[in-house]
Structures are given as structure tokens and as C-alpha cells.
CSV table of C-alpha atoms in Angstrom, one decimal:
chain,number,residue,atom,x,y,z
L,5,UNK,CA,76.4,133.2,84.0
L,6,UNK,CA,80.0,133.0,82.9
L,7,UNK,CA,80.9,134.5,86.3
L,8,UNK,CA,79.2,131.9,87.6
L,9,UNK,CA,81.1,128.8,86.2
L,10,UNK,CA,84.2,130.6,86.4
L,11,UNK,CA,83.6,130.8,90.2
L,12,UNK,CA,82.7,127.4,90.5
L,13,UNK,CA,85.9,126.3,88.4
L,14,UNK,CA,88.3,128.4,90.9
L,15,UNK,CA,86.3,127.0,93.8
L,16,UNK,CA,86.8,123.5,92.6
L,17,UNK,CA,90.2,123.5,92.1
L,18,UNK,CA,90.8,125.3,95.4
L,19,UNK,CA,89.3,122.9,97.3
L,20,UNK,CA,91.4,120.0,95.4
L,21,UNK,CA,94.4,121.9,95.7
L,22,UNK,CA,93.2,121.9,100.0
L,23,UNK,CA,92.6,118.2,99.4
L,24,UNK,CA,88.8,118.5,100.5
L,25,UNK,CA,87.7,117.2,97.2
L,26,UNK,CA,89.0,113.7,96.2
L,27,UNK,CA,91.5,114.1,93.2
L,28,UNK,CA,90.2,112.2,90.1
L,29,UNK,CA,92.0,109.6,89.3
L,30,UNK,CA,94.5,108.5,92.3
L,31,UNK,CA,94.9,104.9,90.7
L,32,UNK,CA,97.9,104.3,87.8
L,33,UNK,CA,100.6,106.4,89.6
L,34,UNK,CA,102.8,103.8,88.8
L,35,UNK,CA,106.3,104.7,87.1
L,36,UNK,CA,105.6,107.1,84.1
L,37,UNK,CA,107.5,106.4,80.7
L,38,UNK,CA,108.1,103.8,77.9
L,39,UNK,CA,110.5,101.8,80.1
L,40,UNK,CA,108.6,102.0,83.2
L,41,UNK,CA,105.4,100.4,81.5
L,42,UNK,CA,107.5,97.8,79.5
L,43,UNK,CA,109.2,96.5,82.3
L,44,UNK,CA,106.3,96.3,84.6
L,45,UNK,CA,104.1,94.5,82.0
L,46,UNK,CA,107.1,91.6,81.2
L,47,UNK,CA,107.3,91.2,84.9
L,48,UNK,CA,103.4,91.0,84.7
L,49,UNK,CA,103.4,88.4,81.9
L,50,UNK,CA,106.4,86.1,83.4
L,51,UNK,CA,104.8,86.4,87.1
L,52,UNK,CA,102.2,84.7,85.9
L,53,UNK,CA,103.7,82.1,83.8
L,54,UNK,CA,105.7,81.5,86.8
L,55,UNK,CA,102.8,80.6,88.5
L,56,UNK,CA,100.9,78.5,85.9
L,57,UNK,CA,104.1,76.7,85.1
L,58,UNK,CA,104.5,75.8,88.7
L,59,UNK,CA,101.1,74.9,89.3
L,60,UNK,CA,100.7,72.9,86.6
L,61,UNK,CA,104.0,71.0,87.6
L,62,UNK,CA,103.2,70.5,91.3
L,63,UNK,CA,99.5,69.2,90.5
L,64,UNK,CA,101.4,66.7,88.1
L,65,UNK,CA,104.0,65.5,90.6
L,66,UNK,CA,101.3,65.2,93.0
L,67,UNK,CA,98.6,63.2,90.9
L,68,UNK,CA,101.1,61.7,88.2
L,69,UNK,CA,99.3,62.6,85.5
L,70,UNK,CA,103.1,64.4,84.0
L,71,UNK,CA,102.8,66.1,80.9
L,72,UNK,CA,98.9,66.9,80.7
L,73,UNK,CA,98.3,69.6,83.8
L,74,UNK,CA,101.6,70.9,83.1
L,75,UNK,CA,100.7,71.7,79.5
L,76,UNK,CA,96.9,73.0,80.5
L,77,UNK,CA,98.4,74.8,83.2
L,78,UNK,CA,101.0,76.3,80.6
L,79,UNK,CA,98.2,77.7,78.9
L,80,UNK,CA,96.0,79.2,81.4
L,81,UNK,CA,99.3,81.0,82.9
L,82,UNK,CA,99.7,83.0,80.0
L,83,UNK,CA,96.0,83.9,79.5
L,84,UNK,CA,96.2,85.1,82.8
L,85,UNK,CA,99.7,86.6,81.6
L,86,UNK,CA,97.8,88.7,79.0
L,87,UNK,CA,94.5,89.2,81.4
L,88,UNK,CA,97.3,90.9,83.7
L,89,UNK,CA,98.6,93.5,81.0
L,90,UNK,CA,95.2,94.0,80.4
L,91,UNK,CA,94.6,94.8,83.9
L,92,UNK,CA,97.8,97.4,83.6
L,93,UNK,CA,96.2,99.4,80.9
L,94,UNK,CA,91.8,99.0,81.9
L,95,UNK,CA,91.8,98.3,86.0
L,96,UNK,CA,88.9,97.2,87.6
L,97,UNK,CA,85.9,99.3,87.3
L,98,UNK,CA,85.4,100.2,91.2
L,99,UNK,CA,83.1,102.0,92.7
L,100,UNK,CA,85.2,104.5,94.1
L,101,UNK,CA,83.3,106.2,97.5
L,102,UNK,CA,84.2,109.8,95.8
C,13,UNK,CA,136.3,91.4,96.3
C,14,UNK,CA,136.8,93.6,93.1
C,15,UNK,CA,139.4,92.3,90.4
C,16,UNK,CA,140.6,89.5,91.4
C,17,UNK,CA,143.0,88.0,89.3
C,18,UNK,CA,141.7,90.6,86.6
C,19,UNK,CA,138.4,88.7,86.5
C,20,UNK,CA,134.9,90.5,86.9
C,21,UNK,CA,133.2,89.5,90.0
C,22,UNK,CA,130.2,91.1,90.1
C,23,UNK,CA,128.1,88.6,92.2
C,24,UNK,CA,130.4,87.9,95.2
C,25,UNK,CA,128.8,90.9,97.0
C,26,UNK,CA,125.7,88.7,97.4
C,27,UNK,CA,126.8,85.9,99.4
C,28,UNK,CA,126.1,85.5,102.9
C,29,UNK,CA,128.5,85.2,105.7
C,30,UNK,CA,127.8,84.7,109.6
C,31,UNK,CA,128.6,88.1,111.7
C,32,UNK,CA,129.0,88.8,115.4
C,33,UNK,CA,131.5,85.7,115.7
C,34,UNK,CA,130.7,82.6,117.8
C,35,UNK,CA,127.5,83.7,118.3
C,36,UNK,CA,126.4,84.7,115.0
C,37,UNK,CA,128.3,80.9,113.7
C,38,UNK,CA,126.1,79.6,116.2
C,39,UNK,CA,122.5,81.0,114.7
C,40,UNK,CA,123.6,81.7,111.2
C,41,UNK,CA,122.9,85.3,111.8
C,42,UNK,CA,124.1,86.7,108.2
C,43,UNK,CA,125.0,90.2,107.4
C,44,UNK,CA,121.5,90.3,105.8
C,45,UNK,CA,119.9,90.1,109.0
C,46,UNK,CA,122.3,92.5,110.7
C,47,UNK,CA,121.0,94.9,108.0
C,48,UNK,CA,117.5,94.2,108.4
C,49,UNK,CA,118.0,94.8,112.1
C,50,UNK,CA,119.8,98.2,111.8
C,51,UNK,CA,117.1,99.1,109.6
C,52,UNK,CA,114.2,98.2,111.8
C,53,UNK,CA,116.2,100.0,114.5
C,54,UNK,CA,116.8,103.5,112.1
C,55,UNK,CA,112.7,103.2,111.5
C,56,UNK,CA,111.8,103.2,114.9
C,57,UNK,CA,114.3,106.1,116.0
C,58,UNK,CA,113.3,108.0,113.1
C,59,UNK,CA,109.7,107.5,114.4
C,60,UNK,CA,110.8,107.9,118.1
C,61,UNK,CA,111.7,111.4,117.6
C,62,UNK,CA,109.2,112.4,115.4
C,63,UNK,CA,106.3,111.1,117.8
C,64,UNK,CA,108.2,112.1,121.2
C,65,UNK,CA,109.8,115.7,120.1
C,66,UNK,CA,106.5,117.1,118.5
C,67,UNK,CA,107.7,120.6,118.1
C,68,UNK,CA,105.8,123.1,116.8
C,69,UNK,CA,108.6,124.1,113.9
C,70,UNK,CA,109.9,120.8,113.1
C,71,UNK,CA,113.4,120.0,113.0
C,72,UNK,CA,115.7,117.7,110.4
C,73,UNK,CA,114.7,114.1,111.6
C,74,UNK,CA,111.2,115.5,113.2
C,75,UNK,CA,110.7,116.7,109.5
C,76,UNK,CA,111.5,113.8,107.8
C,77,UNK,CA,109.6,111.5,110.0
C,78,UNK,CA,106.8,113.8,109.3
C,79,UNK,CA,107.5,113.6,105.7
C,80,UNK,CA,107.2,109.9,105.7
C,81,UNK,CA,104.4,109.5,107.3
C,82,UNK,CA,102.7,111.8,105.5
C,83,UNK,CA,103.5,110.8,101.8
C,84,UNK,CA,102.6,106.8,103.2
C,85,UNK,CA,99.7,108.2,104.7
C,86,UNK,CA,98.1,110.1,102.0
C,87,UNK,CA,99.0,107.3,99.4
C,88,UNK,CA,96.9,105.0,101.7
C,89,UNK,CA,94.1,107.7,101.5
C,90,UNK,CA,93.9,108.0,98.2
C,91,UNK,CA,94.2,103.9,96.9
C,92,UNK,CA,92.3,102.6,99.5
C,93,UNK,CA,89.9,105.5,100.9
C,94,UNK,CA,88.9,106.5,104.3
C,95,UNK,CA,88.7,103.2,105.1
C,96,UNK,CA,91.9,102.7,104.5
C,97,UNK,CA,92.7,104.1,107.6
C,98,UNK,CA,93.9,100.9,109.6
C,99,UNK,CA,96.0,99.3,106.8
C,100,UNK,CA,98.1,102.3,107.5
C,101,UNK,CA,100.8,101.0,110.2
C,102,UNK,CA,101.2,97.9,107.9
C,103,UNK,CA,101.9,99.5,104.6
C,104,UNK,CA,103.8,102.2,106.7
C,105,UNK,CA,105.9,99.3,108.1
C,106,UNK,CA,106.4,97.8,104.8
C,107,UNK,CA,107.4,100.5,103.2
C,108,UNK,CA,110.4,101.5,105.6
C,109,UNK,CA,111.5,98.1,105.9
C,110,UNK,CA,111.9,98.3,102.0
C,111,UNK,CA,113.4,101.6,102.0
C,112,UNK,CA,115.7,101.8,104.5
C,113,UNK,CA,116.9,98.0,103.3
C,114,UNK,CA,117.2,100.1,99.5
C,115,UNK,CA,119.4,103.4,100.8
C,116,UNK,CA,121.2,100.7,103.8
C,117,UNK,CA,122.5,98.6,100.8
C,118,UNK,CA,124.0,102.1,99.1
C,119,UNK,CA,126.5,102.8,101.9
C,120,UNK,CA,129.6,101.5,101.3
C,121,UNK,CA,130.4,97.8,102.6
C,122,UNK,CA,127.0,97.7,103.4
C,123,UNK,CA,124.7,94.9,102.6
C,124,UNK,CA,121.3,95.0,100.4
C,125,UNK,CA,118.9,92.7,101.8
C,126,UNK,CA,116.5,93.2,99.4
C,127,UNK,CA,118.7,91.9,96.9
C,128,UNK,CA,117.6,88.3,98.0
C,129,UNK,CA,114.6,87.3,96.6
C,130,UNK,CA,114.0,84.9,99.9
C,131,UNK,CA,113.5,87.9,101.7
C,132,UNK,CA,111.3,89.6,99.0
C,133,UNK,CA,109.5,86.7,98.3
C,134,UNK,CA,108.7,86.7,102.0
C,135,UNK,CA,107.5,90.3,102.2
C,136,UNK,CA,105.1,89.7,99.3
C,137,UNK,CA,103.9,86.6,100.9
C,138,UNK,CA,103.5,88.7,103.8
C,139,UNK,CA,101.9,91.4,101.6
C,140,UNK,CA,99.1,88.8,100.3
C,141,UNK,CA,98.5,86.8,103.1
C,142,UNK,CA,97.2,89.9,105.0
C,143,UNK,CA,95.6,91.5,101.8
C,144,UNK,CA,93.8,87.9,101.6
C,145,UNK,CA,92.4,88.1,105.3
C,146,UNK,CA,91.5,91.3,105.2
C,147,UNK,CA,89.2,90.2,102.1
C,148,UNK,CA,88.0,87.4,104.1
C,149,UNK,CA,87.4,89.2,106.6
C,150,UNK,CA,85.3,91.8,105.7
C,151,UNK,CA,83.5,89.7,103.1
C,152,UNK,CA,83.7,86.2,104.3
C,153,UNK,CA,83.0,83.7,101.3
C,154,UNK,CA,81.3,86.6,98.7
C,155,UNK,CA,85.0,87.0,98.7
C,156,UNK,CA,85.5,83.9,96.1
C,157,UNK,CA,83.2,86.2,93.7
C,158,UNK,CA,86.2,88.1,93.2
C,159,UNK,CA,87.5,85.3,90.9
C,160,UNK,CA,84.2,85.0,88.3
C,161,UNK,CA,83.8,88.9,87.1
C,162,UNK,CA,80.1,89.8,87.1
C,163,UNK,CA,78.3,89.4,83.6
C,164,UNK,CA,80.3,87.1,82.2
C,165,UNK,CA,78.7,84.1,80.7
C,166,UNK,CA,78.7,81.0,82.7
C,167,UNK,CA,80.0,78.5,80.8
C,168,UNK,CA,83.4,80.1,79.9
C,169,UNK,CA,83.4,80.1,83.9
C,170,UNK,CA,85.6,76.8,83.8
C,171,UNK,CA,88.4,78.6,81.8
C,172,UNK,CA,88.0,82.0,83.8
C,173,UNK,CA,88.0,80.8,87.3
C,174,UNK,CA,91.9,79.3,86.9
C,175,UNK,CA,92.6,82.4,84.9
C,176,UNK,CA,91.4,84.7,87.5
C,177,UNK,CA,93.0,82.2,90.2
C,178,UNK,CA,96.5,82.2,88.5
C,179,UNK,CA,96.2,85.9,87.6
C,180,UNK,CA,96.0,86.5,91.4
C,181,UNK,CA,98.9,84.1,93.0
C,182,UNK,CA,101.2,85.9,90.5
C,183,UNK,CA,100.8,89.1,92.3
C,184,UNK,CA,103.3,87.0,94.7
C,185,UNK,CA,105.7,86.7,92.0
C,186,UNK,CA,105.6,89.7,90.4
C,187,UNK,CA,105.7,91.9,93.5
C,188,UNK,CA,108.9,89.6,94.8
C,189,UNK,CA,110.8,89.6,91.2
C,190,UNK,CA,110.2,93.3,90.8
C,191,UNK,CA,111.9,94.5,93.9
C,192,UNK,CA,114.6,91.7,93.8
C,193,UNK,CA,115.7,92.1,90.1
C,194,UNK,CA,115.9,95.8,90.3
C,195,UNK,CA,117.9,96.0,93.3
C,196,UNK,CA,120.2,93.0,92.4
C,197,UNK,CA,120.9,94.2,88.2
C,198,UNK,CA,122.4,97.8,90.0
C,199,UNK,CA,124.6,96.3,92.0
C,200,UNK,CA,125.8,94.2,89.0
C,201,UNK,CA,126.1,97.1,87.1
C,202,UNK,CA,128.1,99.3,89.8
C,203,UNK,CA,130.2,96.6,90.7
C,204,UNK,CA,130.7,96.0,86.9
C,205,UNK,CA,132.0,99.5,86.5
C,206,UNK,CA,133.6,100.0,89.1
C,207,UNK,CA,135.8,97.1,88.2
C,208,UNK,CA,136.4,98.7,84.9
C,209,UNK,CA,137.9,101.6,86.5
C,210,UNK,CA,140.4,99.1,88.3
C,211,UNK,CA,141.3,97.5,85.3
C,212,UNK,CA,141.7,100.0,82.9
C,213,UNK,CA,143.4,102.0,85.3
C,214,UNK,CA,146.4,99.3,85.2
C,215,UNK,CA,147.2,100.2,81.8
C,216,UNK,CA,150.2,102.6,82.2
C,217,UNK,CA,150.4,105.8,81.0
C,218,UNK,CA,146.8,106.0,79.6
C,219,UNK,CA,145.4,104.3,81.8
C,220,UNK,CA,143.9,106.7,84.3
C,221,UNK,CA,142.7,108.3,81.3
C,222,UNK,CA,140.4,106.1,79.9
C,223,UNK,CA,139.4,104.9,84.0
C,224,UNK,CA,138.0,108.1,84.0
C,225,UNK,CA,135.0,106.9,81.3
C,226,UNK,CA,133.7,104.3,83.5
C,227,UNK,CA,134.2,106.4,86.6
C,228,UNK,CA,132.3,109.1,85.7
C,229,UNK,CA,129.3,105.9,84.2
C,230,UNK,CA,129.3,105.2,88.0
C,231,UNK,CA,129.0,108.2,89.4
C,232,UNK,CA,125.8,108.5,87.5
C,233,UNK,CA,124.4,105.3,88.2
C,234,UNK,CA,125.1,106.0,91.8
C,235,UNK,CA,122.3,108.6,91.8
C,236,UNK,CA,120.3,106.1,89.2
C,237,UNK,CA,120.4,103.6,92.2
C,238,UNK,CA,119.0,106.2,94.7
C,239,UNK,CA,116.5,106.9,92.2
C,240,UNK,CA,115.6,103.0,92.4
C,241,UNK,CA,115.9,102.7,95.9
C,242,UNK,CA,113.4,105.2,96.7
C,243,UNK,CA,111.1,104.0,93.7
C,244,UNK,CA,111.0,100.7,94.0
C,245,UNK,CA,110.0,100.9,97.7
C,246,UNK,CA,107.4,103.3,97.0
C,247,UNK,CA,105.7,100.9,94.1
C,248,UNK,CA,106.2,98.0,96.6
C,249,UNK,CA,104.0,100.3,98.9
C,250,UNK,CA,101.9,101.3,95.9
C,251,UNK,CA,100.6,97.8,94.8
C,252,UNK,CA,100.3,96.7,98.4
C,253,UNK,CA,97.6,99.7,99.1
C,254,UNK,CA,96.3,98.8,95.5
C,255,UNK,CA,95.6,95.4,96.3
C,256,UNK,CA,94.4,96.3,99.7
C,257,UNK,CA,91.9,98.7,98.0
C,258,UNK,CA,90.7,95.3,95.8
C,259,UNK,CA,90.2,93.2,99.3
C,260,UNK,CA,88.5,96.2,100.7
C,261,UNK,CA,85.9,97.0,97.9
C,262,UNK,CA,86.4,93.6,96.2
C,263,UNK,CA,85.0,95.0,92.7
């Protein structure tokens, strides 16, 4: 029995290291470290505020409604800010075809 | 350019300026796009030889053609899946473009397109435009679905839905700010140090002396930059299969 498994182990990871088995995890193979993380999720955050803030200020100039989009928009940009570090760390479940 | 009138002038390096004389006056053909064509001309050599050689033992530029297009290719495999397959030329293309606009802006007197965010805006516009239409296409209007997760109660849909919406037009922003920031705060810094070593190298007799502190900071963040050329092309290419495998499985 122990045989076995151990045959099944070595044949497992031979065929990953042929790359006829699908490696595990492929996603997240974004830049490793404290400073690779922490940049990536400010530019994350401020992407998105970006784009609420602009939103918000073009649907204002548009419909002259000026400060109330702006401010709603203000808001939902930086839920989506957070919603988008959140993404960083827990990525969509997916049903990967592996 | 450096140290003029003993003043740091780190951002000069940036601005455009019409090439090829009359003719490049006439069509305000910059620098930048001389750079973007001599890049798009080294991608397709490099691919020219690599397709039309095909020897059996590679050699240099056969191997690193190879090289390339296997590292791009096996990237797409694994983010997007077999499926994946067709997206390949266009995160391929992407990904030179970037690259070779990364190492062109390392040469000496060479310009770094991607230090513009007009052009890196552009590419990620690009980049989500086709990710966009490739979800489109394969799922036609099941594609909006994307934006209210399954299982989620309905009423907090009204907050959600802008959430989601916002969440994904800032993939534009951040994939454009990324590339552009990264690539224009080395510069800074290079140009920054290298203008120490000017300076302090006026100082008389010490002077080479102490240069030799912000020389030798350069000659390290000369390799840094390398180090950011290369990476910050391959995350471009990265999130653009990431996102592709999104529009291709949705979720």
C-alpha cells in the first residue's frame, strides 16, 4: 500500500513537471513581496476612485445636478476601491476546466 | 539636458519633439513614435527569423524568439486554458510592444514611450475593449451577469451593480497608471542621480570622491530598471490574459 501512494506521488509530480497535468494554482503570479502587493493594491484603490470620481463629475456636468452624483459617485468609487483589494487577496471562484 | 545651470532637471527627458525634419514637422511625428516604430520593426525581425530559420539547434535570436513565444504562450495556457489559444497573437503582440518600448527606453538617448500615459492609456483601452468583445461575443447579453455576483440578495443589487460597474472601468486606470508610473519614477530617479554625479563632481579636490556615491546608486538602479522593464511588461501581459480568462469563463 505505501508503495503504492508513493508511486502515485512520483507519477504525479512527473507528469506536472512534463506539464501533462495542469499545475494547481496558475492564478496570483503577480509580483511576490511586501512592496509588490502594496503598490499594486494603492494602484487598485486609486484606479478606482479615479473612476468614480470621474464618473460622478461627468454625469454632473452632463445633467447639472453638481455636487450630488459627484459625492454618490465618491462613494461607490471607493467601495469598489476596497471590493478591488478584496479581489487581490480572494479572486473569483472559477470553475477552472482542470 | 543634465545640470543646467546647476538645477535638477529630471523631467526634460519627457518632452516631445518632431524628428525626420520637414517631414516629421509636417505630421508631428515625435521621437515617441520613432520608438514605437523601431520597436514594432525589432518584434517582427525577431519573429522573422525565428519562424523562417527553424533550425533544428537554435541559434541566439532563433532562441530568443523561441523563448518569447514560449513564456507568452504558456502564460496564455495557463490563465486562460486551452481555449485560450486564439488570444495568443494579441497578448503576444502586447506584450512585445511593452517590452521592447521598456529595454528601447534603456539605451542611451533613447526614448521611453511607455513613459506617456497617452500611450498606456491607449494600450489598456485597447486591452479592454477587445477583453469586452470577446465577452460579448461568446456570451452575448448573459455577459451583463458578470456585474450582479450569483447569490447575492437582490435588493443590495442597486448599490452592487455601480460597484461592480466602477470596479471594472478601473481596470483601465489601473492597468495604464501602473505601467506609466513605473516606467516614468526610474527615469526620474536615474536622471536624478546621474545629475548628482555632475554636481558633486564640480567640487574640487573631493569632489570625484563623493561623485563616486551616487555613481555607483545608478549603476544599481540601472539593473533595477531592467528588472522593471521586463516586469512590468510581463504583468501588463499577465492581467491582460487574466482578464481575458474572466471574459472567457465570465465566473
Amino acid at each position: 500500500m505505501n508503495e503504492r501512494s508513493d508511486f502515485e506521488d512520483r507519477l504525479r509530480q512527473a507528469r506536472t513537471r512534463q506539464g501533462l497535468d495542469k499545475r494547481p494554482e496558475g492564478r496570483g503570479s503577480l509580483p511576490p513581496g511586501p512592496w509588490g502587493i502594496g503598490l499594486r493594491a494603492g494602484v487598485e484603490v486609486v484606479s478606482a476612485l479615479v473612476v468614480g470620481i470621474g464618473l460622478g463629475y461627468a454625469l454632473d456636468r452632463w445633467l447639472g445636478t453638481w455636487p450630488w452624483l459627484f459625492l454618490v459617485f465618491f462613494v461607490l468609487g471607493s467601495a469598489s476601491g476596497v471590493l478591488n483589494v478584496y479581489r487581490l487577496f480572494n479572486p473569483r471562484k472559477t470553475p477552472r476546466a482542470n | 539636458m543634465a545640470a543646467e545651470g546647476k538645477t535638477i532637471d529630471a523631467l526634460s527627458q519627457f518632452e516631445l519633439s518632431p524628428v525626420l525634419g520637414i517631414f516629421g514637422n509636417a505630421v508631428s511625428f515625435s521621437q515617441s513614435n520613432l520608438f514605437m516604430v523601431i520597436a514594432v520593426a525589432i518584434a517582427y525581425f525577431l519573429m522573422k527569423v525565428t519562424a523562417d530559420r527553424g533550425e533544428l539547434v537554435p541559434g541566439r535570436l532563433q532562441a530568443l524568439g523561441e523563448a518569447s513565444y514560449g513564456f507568452i504562450a504558456g502564460m496564455v495556457r495557463d490563465q486562460v486554458g486551452d481555449e485560450g489559444k486564439k488570444y495568443f497573437p494579441f497578448v503576444f503582440s502586447i506584450f512585445m510592444f511593452v517590452l521592447l518600448g521598456n529595454l528601447l527606453g534603456m539605451l542611451p538617448y533613447a526614448f521611453t514611450f511607455t513613459s506617456h500615459i497617452m500611450v498606456t492609456l491607449t494600450l489598456a483601452i485597447v486591452v479592454f475593449v477587445v477583453v469586452t468583445g470577446v465577452a460579448l461575443a461568446i456570451h452575448g447579453m448573459h455577459f451583463f451577469t458578470y456585474f450582479f455576483p450569483e447569490g447575492a440578495p437582490k435588493w443590495l443589487a442597486p448599490i452592487i451593480i455601480p460597484v461592480e460597474i466602477i470596479s471594472y472601468f478601473s481596470r483601465v486606470v489601473s492597468l495604464s497608471v501602473r505601467l506609466f508610473a513605473n516606467m516614468v519614477a526610474g527615469h526620474v530617479m536615474l536622471k536624478v542621480f546621474a545629475t548628482f554625479v555632475v554636481l558633486l563632481g564640480g567640487l574640487g579636490a573631493v569632489g570625484p570622491f563623493v561623485a563616486a556615491m551616487p555613481l555607483a546608486v545608478n549603476v544599481v538602479l540601472v539593473g533595477f530598471e531592467f528588472l522593471v522593464a521586463f516586469l512590468q511588461a510581463y504583468v501588463f501581459a499577465i492581467l491582460t490574459s487574466i482578464y481575458l480568462h474572466d471574459a472567457v469563463h465570465l465566473h
